[in-house]
Coordinates of C-alpha atoms in Angstrom, one line a residue:
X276 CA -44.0 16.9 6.9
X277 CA -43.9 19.5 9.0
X278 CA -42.8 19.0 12.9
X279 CA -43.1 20.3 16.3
X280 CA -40.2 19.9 18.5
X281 CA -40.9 20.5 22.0
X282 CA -38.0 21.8 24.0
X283 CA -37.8 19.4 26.9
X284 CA -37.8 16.3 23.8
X285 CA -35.2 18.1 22.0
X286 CA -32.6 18.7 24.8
X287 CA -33.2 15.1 25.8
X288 CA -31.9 14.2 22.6
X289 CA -29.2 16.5 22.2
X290 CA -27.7 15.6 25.6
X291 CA -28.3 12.0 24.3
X292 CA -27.0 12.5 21.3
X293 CA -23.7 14.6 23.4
X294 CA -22.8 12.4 25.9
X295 CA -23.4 9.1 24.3
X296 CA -21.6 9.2 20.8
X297 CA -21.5 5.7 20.5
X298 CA -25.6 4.8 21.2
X299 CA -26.2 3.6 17.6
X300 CA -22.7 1.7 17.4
X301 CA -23.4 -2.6 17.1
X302 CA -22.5 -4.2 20.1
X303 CA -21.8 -7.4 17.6
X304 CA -19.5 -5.4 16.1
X305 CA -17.9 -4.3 18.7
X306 CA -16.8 -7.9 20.0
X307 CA -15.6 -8.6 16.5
X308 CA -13.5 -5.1 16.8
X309 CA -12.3 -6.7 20.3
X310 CA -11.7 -10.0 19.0
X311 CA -9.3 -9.0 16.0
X312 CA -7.4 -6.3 18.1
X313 CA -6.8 -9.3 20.8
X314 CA -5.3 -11.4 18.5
X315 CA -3.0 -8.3 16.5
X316 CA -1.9 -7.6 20.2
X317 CA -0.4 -11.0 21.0
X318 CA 1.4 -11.5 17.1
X319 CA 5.2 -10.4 16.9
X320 CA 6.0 -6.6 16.6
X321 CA 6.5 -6.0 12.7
X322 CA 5.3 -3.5 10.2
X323 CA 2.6 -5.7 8.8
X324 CA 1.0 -5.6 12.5
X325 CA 1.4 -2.2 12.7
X326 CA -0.5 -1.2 9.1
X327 CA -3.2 -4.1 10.2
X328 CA -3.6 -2.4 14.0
X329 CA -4.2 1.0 11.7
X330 CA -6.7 -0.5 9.0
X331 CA -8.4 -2.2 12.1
X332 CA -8.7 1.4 13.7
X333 CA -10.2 3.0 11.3
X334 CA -12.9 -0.1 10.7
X335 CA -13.9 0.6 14.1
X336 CA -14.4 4.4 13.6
X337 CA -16.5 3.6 10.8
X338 CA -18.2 1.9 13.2
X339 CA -18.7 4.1 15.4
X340 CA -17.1 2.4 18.2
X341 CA -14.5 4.1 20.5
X342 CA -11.3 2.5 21.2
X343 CA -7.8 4.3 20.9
X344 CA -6.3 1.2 22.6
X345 CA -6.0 0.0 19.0
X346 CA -3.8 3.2 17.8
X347 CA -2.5 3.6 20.7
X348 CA -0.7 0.6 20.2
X349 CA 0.1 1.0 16.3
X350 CA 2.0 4.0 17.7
X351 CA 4.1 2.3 20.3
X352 CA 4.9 -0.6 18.5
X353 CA 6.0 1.7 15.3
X354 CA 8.1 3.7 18.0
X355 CA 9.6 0.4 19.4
X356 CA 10.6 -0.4 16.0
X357 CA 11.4 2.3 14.3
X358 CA 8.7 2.3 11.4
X359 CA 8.4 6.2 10.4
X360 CA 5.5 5.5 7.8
X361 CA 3.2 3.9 10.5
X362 CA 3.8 6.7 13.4
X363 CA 2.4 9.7 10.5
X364 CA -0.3 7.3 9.5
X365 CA -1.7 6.6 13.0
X366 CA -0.9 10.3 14.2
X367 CA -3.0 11.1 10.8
X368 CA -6.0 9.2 12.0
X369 CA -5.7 10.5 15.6
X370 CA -6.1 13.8 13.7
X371 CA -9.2 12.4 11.9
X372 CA -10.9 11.5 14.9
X373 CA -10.1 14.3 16.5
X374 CA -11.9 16.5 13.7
X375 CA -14.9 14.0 13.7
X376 CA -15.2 15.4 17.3
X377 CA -14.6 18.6 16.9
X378 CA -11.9 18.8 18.8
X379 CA -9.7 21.1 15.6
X380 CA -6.9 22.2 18.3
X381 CA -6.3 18.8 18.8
X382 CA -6.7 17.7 15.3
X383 CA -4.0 20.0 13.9
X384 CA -1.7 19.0 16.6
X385 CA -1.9 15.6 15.4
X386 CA -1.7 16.0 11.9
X387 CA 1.3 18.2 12.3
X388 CA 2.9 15.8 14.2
X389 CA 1.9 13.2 11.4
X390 CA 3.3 15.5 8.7
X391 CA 7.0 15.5 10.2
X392 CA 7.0 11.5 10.0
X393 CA 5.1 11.7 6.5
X394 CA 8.1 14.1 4.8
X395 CA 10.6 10.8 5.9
X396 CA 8.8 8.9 4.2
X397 CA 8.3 8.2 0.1
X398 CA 4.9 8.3 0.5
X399 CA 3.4 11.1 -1.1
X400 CA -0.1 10.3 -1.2
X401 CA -0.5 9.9 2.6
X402 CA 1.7 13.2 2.7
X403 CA -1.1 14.8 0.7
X404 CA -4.4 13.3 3.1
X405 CA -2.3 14.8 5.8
X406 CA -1.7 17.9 4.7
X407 CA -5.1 18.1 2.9
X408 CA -6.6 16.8 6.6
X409 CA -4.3 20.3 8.1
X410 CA -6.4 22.4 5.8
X411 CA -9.7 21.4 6.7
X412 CA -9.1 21.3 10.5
X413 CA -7.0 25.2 10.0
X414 CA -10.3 26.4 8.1
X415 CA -12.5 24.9 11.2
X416 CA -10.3 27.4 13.4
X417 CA -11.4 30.1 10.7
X418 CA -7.3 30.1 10.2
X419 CA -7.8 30.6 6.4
X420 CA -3.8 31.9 5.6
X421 CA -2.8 28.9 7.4
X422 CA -5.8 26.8 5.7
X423 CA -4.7 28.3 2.3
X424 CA -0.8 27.3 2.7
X425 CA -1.4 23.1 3.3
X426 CA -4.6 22.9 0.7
X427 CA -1.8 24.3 -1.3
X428 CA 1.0 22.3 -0.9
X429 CA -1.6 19.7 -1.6
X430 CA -2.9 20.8 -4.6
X431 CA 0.7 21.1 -5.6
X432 CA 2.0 17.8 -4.7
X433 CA -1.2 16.3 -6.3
X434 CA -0.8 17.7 -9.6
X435 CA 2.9 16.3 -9.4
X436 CA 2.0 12.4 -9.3
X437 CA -1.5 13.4 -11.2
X438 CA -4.2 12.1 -8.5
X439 CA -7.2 14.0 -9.6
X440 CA -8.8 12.7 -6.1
X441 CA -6.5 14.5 -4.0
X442 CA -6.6 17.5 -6.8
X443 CA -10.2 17.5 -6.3
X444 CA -9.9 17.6 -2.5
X445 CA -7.8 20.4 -2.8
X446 CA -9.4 22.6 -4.8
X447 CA -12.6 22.1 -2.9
X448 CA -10.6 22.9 0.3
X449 CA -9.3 26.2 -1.5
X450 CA -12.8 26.9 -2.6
X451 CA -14.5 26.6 0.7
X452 CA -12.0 28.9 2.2
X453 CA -12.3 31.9 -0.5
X454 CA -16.1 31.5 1.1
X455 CA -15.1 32.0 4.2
X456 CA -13.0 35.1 3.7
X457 CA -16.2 36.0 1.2
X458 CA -14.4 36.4 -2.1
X459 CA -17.2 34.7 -3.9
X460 CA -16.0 34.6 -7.3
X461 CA -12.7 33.3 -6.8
X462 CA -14.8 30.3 -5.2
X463 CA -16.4 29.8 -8.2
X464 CA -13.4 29.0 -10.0
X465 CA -12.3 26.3 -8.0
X466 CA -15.3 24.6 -7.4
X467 CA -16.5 24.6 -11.2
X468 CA -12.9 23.3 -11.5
X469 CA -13.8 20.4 -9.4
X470 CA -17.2 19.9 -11.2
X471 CA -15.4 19.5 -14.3
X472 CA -12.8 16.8 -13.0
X473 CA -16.1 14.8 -11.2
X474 CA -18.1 15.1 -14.6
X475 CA -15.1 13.8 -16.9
X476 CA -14.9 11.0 -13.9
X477 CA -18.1 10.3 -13.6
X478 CA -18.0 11.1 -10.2
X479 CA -21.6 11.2 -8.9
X480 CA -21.3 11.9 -5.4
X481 CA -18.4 14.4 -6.2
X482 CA -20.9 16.3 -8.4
X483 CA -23.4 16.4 -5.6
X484 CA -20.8 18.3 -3.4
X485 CA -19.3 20.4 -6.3
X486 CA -22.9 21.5 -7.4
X487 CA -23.8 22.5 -3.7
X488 CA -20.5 24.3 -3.5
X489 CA -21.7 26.2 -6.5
X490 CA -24.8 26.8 -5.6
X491 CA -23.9 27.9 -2.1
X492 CA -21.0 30.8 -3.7
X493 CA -24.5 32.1 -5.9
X494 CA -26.3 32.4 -2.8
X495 CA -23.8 34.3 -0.6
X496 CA -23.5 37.1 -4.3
X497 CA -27.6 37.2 -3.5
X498 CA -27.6 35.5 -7.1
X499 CA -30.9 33.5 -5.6
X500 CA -31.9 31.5 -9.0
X501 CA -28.1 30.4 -10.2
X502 CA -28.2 29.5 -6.6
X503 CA -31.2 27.3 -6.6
X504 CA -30.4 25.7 -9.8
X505 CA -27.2 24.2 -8.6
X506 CA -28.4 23.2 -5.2
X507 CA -31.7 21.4 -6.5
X508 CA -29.8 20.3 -9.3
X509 CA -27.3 18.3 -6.3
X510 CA -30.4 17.5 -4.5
X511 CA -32.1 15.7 -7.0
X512 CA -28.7 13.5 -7.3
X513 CA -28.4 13.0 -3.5
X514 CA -32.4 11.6 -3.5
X515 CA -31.5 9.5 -6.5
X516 CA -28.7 8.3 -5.1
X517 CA -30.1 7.6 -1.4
X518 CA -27.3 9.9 0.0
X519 CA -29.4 10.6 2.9
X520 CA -26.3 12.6 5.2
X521 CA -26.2 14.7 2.3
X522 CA -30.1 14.8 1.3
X523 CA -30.0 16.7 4.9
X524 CA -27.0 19.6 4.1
X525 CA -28.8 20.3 1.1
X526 CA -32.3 21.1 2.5
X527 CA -30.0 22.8 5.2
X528 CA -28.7 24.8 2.2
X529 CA -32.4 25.6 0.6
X530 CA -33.4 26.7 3.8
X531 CA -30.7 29.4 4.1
X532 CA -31.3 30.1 0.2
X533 CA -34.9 31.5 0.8
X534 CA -34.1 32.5 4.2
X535 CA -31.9 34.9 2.9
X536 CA -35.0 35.4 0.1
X537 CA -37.3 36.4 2.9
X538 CA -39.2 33.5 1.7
X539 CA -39.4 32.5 5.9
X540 CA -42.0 29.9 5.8
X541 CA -40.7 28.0 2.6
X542 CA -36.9 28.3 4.3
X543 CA -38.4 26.9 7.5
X544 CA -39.9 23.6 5.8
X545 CA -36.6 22.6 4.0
X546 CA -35.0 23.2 7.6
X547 CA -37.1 20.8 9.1
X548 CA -36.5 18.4 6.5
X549 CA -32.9 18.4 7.3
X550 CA -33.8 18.2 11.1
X551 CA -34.4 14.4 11.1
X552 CA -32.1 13.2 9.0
X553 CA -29.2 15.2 11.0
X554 CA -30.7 13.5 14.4
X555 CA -30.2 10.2 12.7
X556 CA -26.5 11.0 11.8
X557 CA -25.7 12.3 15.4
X558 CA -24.5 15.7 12.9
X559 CA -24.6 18.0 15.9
X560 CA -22.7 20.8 14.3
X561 CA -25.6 20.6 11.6
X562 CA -28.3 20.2 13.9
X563 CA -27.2 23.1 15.8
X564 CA -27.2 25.5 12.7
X565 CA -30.6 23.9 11.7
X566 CA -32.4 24.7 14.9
X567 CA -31.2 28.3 15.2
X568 CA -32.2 28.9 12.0
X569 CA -35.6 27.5 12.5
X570 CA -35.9 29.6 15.0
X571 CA -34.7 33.1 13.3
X572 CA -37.4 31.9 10.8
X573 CA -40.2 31.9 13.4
X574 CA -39.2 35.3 14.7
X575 CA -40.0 36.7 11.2
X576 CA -43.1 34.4 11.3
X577 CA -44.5 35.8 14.9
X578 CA -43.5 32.0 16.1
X579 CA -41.8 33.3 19.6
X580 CA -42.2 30.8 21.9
X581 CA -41.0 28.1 19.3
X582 CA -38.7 30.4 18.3
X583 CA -36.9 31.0 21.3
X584 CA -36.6 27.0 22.1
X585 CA -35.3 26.1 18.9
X586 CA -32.5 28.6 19.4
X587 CA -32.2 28.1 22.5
X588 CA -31.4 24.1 22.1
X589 CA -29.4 24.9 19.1
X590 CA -27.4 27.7 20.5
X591 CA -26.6 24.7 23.5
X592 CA -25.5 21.9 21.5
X593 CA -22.9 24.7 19.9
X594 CA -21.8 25.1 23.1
X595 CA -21.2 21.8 24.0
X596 CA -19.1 21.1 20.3
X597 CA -17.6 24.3 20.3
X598 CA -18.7 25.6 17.3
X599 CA -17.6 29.0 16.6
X600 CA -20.1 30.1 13.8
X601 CA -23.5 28.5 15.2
X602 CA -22.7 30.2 18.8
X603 CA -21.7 33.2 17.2
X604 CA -25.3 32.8 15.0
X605 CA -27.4 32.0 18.2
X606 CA -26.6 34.7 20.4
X607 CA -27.3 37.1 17.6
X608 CA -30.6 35.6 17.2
X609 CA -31.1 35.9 20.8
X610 CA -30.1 39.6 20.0
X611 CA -33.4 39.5 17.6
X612 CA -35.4 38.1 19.4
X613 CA -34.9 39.5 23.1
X614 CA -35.3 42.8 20.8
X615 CA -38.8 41.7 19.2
X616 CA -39.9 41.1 22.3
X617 CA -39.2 44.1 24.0
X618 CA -36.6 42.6 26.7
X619 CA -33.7 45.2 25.8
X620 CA -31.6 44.2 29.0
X621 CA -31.5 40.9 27.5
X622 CA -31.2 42.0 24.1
X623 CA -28.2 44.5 25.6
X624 CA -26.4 41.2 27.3
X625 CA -26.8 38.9 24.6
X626 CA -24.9 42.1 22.3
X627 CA -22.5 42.3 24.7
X628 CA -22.2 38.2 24.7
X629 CA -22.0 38.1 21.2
X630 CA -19.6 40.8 20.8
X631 CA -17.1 39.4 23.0
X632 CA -17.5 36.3 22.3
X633 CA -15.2 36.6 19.5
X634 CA -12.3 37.8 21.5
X635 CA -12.7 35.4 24.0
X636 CA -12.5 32.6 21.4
X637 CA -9.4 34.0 20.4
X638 CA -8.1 34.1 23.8
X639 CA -9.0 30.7 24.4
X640 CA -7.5 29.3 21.2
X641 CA -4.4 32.0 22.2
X642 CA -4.0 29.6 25.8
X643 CA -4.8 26.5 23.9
X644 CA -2.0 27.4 21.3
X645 CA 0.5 28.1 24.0
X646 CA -0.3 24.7 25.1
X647 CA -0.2 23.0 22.1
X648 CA 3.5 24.7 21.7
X649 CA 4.7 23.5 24.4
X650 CA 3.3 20.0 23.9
X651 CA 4.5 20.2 20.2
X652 CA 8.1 21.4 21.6
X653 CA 8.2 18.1 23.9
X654 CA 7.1 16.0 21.1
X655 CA 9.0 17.6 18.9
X656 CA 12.0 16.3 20.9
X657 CA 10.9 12.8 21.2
X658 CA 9.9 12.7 17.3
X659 CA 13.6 13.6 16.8
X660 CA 15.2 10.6 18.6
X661 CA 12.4 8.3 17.4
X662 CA 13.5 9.8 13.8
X663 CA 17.6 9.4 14.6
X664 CA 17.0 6.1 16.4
X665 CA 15.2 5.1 13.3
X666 CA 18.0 6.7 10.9
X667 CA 21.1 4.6 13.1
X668 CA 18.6 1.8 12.9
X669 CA 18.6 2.0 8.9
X670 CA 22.1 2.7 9.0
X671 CA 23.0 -0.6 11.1
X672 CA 20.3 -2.2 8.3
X673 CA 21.8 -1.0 5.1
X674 CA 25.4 -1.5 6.6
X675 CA 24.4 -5.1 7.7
X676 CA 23.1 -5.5 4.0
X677 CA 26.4 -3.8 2.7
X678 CA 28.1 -6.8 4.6
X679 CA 26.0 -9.8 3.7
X680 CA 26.6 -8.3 0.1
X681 CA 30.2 -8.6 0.4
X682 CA 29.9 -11.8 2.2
X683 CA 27.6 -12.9 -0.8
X684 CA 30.3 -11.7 -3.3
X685 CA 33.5 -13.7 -2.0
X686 CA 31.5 -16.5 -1.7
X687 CA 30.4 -16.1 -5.0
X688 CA 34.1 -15.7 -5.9
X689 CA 35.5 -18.7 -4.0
X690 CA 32.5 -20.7 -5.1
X691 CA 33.7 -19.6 -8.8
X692 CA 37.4 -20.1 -8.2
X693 CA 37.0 -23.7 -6.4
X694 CA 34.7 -24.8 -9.9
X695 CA 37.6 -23.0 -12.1
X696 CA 40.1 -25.3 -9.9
X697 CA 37.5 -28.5 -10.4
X698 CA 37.4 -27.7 -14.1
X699 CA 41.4 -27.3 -14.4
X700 CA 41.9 -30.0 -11.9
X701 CA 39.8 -32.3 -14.4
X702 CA 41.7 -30.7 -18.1
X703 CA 44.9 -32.3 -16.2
X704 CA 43.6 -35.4 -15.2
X705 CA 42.1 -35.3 -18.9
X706 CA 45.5 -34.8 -20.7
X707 CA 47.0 -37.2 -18.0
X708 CA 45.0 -40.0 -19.0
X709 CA 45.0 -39.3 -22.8
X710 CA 49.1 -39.1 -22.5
X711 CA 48.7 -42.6 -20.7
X712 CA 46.5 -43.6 -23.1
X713 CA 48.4 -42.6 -25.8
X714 CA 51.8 -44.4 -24.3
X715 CA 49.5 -47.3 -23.7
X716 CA 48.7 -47.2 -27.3
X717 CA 52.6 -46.5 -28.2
X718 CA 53.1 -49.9 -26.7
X719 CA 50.7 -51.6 -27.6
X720 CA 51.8 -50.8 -31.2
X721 CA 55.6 -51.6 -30.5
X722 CA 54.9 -55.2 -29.0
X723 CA 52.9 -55.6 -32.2
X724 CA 55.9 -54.4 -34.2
X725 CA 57.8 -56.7 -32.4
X726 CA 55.5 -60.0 -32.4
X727 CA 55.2 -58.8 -36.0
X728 CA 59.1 -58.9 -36.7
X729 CA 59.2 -61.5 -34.7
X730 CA 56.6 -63.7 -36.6
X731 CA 58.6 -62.5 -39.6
X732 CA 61.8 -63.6 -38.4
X733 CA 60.6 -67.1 -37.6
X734 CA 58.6 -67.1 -40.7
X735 CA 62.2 -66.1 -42.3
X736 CA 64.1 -68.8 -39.9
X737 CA 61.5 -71.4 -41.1
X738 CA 61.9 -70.9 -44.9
X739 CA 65.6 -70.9 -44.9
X740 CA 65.8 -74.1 -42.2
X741 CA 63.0 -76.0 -44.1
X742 CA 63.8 -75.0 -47.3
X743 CA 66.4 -78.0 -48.5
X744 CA 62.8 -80.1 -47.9
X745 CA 61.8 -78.5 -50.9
X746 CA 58.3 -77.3 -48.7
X747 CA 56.2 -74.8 -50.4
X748 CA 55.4 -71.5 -48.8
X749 CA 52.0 -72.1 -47.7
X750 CA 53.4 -75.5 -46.0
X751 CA 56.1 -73.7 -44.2
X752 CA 53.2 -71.2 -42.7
X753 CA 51.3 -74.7 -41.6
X754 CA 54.4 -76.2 -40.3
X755 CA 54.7 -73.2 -38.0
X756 CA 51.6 -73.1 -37.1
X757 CA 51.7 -77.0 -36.2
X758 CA 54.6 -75.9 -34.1
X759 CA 52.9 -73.8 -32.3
X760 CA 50.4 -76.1 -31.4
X761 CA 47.5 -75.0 -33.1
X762 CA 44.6 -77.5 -34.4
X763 CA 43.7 -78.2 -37.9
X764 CA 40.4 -75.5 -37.4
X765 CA 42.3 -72.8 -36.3
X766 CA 44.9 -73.2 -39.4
X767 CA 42.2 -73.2 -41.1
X768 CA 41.0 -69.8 -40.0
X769 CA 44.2 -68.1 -39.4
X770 CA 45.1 -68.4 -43.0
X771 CA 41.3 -68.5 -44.8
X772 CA 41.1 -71.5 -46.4
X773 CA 39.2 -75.1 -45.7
X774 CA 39.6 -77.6 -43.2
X775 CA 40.6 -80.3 -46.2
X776 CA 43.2 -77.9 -48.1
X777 CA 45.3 -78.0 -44.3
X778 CA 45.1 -81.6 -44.2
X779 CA 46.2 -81.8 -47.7
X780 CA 49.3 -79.4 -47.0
X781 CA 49.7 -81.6 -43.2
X782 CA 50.1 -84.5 -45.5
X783 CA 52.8 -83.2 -48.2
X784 CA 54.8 -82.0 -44.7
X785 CA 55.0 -85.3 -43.6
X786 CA 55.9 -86.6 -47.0
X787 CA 58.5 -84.4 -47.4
X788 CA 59.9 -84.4 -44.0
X789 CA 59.5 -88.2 -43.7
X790 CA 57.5 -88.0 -40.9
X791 CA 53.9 -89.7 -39.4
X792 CA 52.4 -87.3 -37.8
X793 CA 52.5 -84.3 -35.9
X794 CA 54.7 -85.1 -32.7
X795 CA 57.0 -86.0 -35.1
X796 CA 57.6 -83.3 -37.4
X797 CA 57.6 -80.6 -34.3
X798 CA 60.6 -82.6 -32.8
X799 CA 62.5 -82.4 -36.7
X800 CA 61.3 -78.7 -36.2
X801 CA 63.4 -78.7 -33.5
X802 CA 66.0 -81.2 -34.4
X803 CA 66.7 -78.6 -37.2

């Protein structure tokens, strides 16, 4: 629905919207932010702090809440000790922010300086958001050979590990570029490249971007319906989708479509379509572009007096974000409109604006350059003995590995060497004792050989003393065993036969020795 914006209103708003970036930002939030980033600050200086101090950062830019305490301190601590990867990822997001503000000058700086960390590193894909983030930022300077060299090596590096998400950044980079330096159709290519990679992905929001790329290269070759196929098509994906941010760039889009149509009326209802939703998003660059363009329309439309505030408001807030393109369009439509109305002094200074507005930019950005030099020189310098500090410090590390290694090994050997010993120590006290054992058993078997030879010779002695008695042999081996004082039972058992068949053979003894009883017959043992 169509909308009057009265100038006072707006440029309350815009300054708002300026000088208070952070108006929509949860103050709930914000004390959580505080919270966690109090309690990183007090933990012990590692690389874990230093990624979570990062990954907290760039929760509170999504948040829209300002505080470069938090990367400030990444930094330090990774230059304290030594961590390469976290100094190119926190100068990276530096670079971000930068952007976001639209401060490029700044934003190159930083992802420059992230970029010489990044190639010590063995990340590649953080290599490649850095050097993808160097394009955009270049192509906000409208440096397009410099833009075109780091989407590049992007687009290169990409297809070596095969990320089609940084592919697709890439080409859409290079794309955006060729439309800058208007060669249309190369354009194409790369972004129907890109809409092929999102399609086989499934990518919806990357089709929405792709197809308004496409549709924006047909509408700069005048090809008006190609044009508004593509960009209605993206639309109609953005509303389904709820993408409101980029519901507004495409009614931004149709509104410079049938601008460009002469269709003035129809081009100024899709700009004020966008106009809201960019307020909402604080998109001051898009805002700007909007309102200026609102206003060419009403020129065309006889609108002067709204015309003059929209671009009046819009050509301000370009101004205040330094946006080459939508100060360059606003003093033009000035040019238009001072010229309409018949004010040719002011048509004549806004000319003379506009014209040298260009060279001036480029003598700013020539100062700004030759302060960024020398910035990046003194950097430069400290980046170096950060970088050797860190290279001795990986040295000492791998050397003082080198050393526990070796310490690891000989003790690995001596540990081995003392259980060899052990083992060895235990085979000789193993033989020692089997050799005793066997001598033991040697022994053993010559005192039985002995008792043996012994047993026979008094067995022998016995039958040749006791043999005139005319005692069997079987009564000689009793009479022995009498002599040696054994009982009738253990006879018995020592030669296997009954307790009766001894007393019968006791009995023939005595008999035959003439003896009575036991005593007896061991002193004739004796006697004899």
């Amino acid at each position: 629905m169509y909308k009057n914006y009265h100038l006072t209103s707006l440029l309350l708003i815009l300054l708002f919207l300026v000088l208070n970036p952070i108006y929509s930002q949860n103050s709930s939030n914000k004390r959580v932010i505080d919270s966690l980033f109090n309690e990183l600050k007090v933990k012990p200086n590692t690389t874990l702090k230093v990624d979570n101090l990062i990954s907290l950062y760039k929760k509170a830019v999504k948040a829209k809440i300002v505080n470069e305490d938090i990367i400030n301190e990444a930094i330090s601590i990774s230059e304290k000790i030594f961590y390469i990867k976290g100094l190119g990822e926190s100068y990276n997001r530096k670079g971000l922010v930068a952007r976001y503000n639209y401060d490029y000058e700044s934003s190159v700086t930083f992802h420059k300086r992230a970029l010489s960390y990044l190639n010590k590193t063995t990340d590649t894909l953080l290599k490649i958001k850095c050097l993808n983030n160097l394009g955009v930022s270049y192509r906000k300077l409208n440096l397009e050979k410099e833009a075109f060299d780091f989407y590049f090596q992007a687009l290169d590096l990409s297809e070596k590990i095969k990320s089609e998400k940084s592919i697709v950044i890439a080409l859409s980079g290079i794309g955006n570029v060729f439309i800058d330096t208007k060669e249309y159709e190369k354009a194409l290519h790369y972004f129907k490249r890109v809409y092929a990679i999102d399609v086989k992905k499934k990518n919806v929001r990357g089709q929405e971007y792709s197809l308004s790329n496409i549709g924006e290269a047909y509408l700069y070759q005048k090809s008006f319906d190609s044009a508004y196929f593509y960009i209605n098509k993206a639309l109609m994906l953005t509303k389904k989708y709820k993408h409101k941010q980029s519901e507004a760039i495409r009614y931004n889009l149709l509104g410079l479509l049938f601008q460009k149509k002469g269709e003035y009326q129809k081009s100024t209802n899709f700009y004020k379509e966008a106009i809201p939703l960019f307020t909402k998003e604080n998109n001051i660059r898009y805002l700007s572009n909007t309102l200026i363009n609102v206003g060419k329309n009403q020129l065309h439309l006889g609108e002067y007096k709204n015309a003059i505030e929209n671009i009046t408001i819009g050509l301000n807030s370009a101004k205040t974000i330094k946006s080459k393109e939508n100060i360059s369009l606003g003093y033009n439509a000035l040019v238009d409109y001072y010229t309409i109305t018949k004010n040719y002094k002011e048509a004549l200074n806004s000319h003379k604006i506009a014209t040298a507005f260009n060279d001036s930019i480029v003598n700013e950005a020539s100062q700004k350059s030759i302060i960024s030099m020398q910035v990046e020189y003194e950097t430069a310098k400290k980046d170096a003995q950060i970088q050797e500090l860190a290279k001795e410090n990986e040295l000492s590390k791998n050397e003082a590995q080198k050393s526990f290694n070796r310490l690891i090994i000989i003790s690995s050997l001596g540990l081995v060497g003392i259980i060899v010993l052990l083992y060895l120590l235990r085979l000789y006290r193993k033989n020692s004792d089997l050799e005793l054992e066997n001598k033991n058993s040697e022994l053993q078997n010559y005192v039985l050989q002995v008792k043996e030879l012994k047993e026979k010779a008094i067995s022998k002695n016995f039958s040749e003393n006791f043999s005139e008695f005319g005692l069997s042999k079987r009564e000689i081996e009793v009479l022995q065993y009498i002599s040696e004082g054994l009982s009738n039972d253990e006879i018995s058992e020592k030669i296997f036969v009954s307790n009766n068949t001894i007393k019968t053979h006791i009995k023939n003894i005595y008999s035959k020795l003439d003896v009575k009883n036991r005593i007896q017959a061991i002193k004739k043992i004796k006697a004899i």
